[in-house]
PDB file of C-alpha atoms in Angstrom:
ATOM      1  CA  MET A  10    -108.759 117.566 -24.989  1.00  0.00           C
ATOM      2  CA  SER A  11    -105.425 116.473 -23.667  1.00  0.00           C
ATOM      3  CA  GLY A  12    -101.750 116.998 -24.367  1.00  0.00           C
ATOM      4  CA  ASP A  13    -100.484 119.631 -26.773  1.00  0.00           C
ATOM      5  CA  ASN A  14    -103.764 119.659 -28.695  1.00  0.00           C
ATOM      6  CA  GLY A  15    -105.367 121.362 -25.695  1.00  0.00           C
ATOM      7  CA  LYS A  16    -103.072 124.402 -25.777  1.00  0.00           C
ATOM      8  CA  SER A  17    -105.040 127.495 -26.729  1.00  0.00           C
ATOM      9  CA  SER A  18    -102.857 130.490 -25.795  1.00  0.00           C
ATOM     10  CA  TRP A  19     -99.160 131.343 -25.731  1.00  0.00           C
ATOM     11  CA  PRO A  20     -98.359 134.023 -23.118  1.00  0.00           C
ATOM     12  CA  GLU A  21     -94.716 132.913 -23.140  1.00  0.00           C
ATOM     13  CA  VAL A  22     -94.146 134.333 -26.647  1.00  0.00           C
ATOM     14  CA  VAL A  23     -95.081 137.953 -25.841  1.00  0.00           C
ATOM     15  CA  GLY A  24     -92.025 140.076 -26.606  1.00  0.00           C
ATOM     16  CA  LEU A  25     -90.426 137.502 -28.886  1.00  0.00           C
ATOM     17  CA  PRO A  26     -89.729 138.188 -32.558  1.00  0.00           C
ATOM     18  CA  ALA A  27     -92.747 137.214 -34.664  1.00  0.00           C
ATOM     19  CA  GLU A  28     -91.043 134.342 -36.490  1.00  0.00           C
ATOM     20  CA  ALA A  29     -89.780 132.770 -33.246  1.00  0.00           C
ATOM     21  CA  ALA A  30     -93.295 132.983 -31.817  1.00  0.00           C
ATOM     22  CA  LYS A  31     -94.759 131.370 -34.921  1.00  0.00           C
ATOM     23  CA  GLN A  32     -92.314 128.458 -34.669  1.00  0.00           C
ATOM     24  CA  LYS A  33     -93.160 127.933 -30.968  1.00  0.00           C
ATOM     25  CA  ILE A  34     -96.897 127.968 -31.664  1.00  0.00           C
ATOM     26  CA  LEU A  35     -96.540 125.520 -34.554  1.00  0.00           C
ATOM     27  CA  ALA A  36     -94.303 123.263 -32.435  1.00  0.00           C
ATOM     28  CA  ASP A  37     -97.092 123.089 -29.843  1.00  0.00           C
ATOM     29  CA  ARG A  38     -99.994 122.978 -32.308  1.00  0.00           C
ATOM     30  CA  PRO A  39     -98.979 121.922 -35.831  1.00  0.00           C
ATOM     31  CA  ASP A  40    -102.679 121.683 -36.703  1.00  0.00           C
ATOM     32  CA  VAL A  41    -103.291 125.458 -36.620  1.00  0.00           C
ATOM     33  CA  GLN A  42    -102.710 128.289 -39.086  1.00  0.00           C
ATOM     34  CA  VAL A  43    -100.697 131.164 -37.612  1.00  0.00           C
ATOM     35  CA  VAL A  44    -101.739 134.576 -38.934  1.00  0.00           C
ATOM     36  CA  MET A  45     -99.428 137.552 -38.328  1.00  0.00           C
ATOM     37  CA  LEU A  46    -101.128 140.959 -38.068  1.00  0.00           C
ATOM     38  CA  PRO A  47    -100.010 144.455 -37.085  1.00  0.00           C
ATOM     39  CA  VAL A  48    -101.291 145.622 -33.686  1.00  0.00           C
ATOM     40  CA  GLY A  49    -104.616 147.405 -34.120  1.00  0.00           C
ATOM     41  CA  SER A  50    -105.653 145.478 -37.222  1.00  0.00           C
ATOM     42  CA  PHE A  51    -109.350 145.014 -37.807  1.00  0.00           C
ATOM     43  CA  VAL A  52    -110.299 141.343 -37.725  1.00  0.00           C
ATOM     44  CA  THR A  53    -113.431 139.318 -38.259  1.00  0.00           C
ATOM     45  CA  THR A  54    -115.333 138.153 -35.184  1.00  0.00           C
ATOM     46  CA  GLU A  55    -115.992 134.533 -36.131  1.00  0.00           C
ATOM     47  CA  PHE A  56    -114.248 131.899 -34.024  1.00  0.00           C
ATOM     48  CA  ASN A  57    -111.938 129.521 -35.894  1.00  0.00           C
ATOM     49  CA  PRO A  58    -110.455 126.729 -33.738  1.00  0.00           C
ATOM     50  CA  LYS A  59    -107.694 126.197 -36.300  1.00  0.00           C
ATOM     51  CA  ARG A  60    -106.405 129.793 -36.345  1.00  0.00           C
ATOM     52  CA  VAL A  61    -104.006 131.674 -34.069  1.00  0.00           C
ATOM     53  CA  ARG A  62    -103.720 135.421 -34.586  1.00  0.00           C
ATOM     54  CA  VAL A  63    -100.376 136.940 -33.602  1.00  0.00           C
ATOM     55  CA  PHE A  64    -100.401 140.724 -33.202  1.00  0.00           C
ATOM     56  CA  VAL A  65     -96.997 142.219 -33.921  1.00  0.00           C
ATOM     57  CA  ASN A  66     -95.717 145.693 -32.979  1.00  0.00           C
ATOM     58  CA  PRO A  67     -93.745 147.939 -35.387  1.00  0.00           C
ATOM     59  CA  ALA A  68     -90.467 146.437 -34.123  1.00  0.00           C
ATOM     60  CA  GLY A  69     -91.643 142.993 -35.271  1.00  0.00           C
ATOM     61  CA  ASP A  70     -92.210 141.575 -31.792  1.00  0.00           C
ATOM     62  CA  VAL A  71     -95.328 139.902 -30.391  1.00  0.00           C
ATOM     63  CA  ALA A  72     -97.379 142.550 -28.576  1.00  0.00           C
ATOM     64  CA  GLU A  73    -100.371 140.535 -27.279  1.00  0.00           C
ATOM     65  CA  VAL A  74    -100.936 136.980 -26.075  1.00  0.00           C
ATOM     66  CA  PRO A  75    -101.653 134.855 -29.171  1.00  0.00           C
ATOM     67  CA  LYS A  76    -104.677 132.609 -28.789  1.00  0.00           C
ATOM     68  CA  ILE A  77    -106.860 130.234 -30.721  1.00  0.00           C
ATOM     69  CA  GLY A  78    -109.736 131.879 -32.491  1.00  0.00           C
TER      70      GLY A  78
END
């Protein structure tokens, strides 16, 4: 893969408000679905190359590096 389609993680959005992070991820990869989840949520283990999970703390900020999967 090359260009923006190769981006698979977003360490630069950790600490940002969830909505700002979502917009950055979608700007880089408009082909993915961004899923917001509270930190500690149980998730399925299957890999989905078109999904980015964003774990958000109680303050509404990104708590972990979002990545494809």
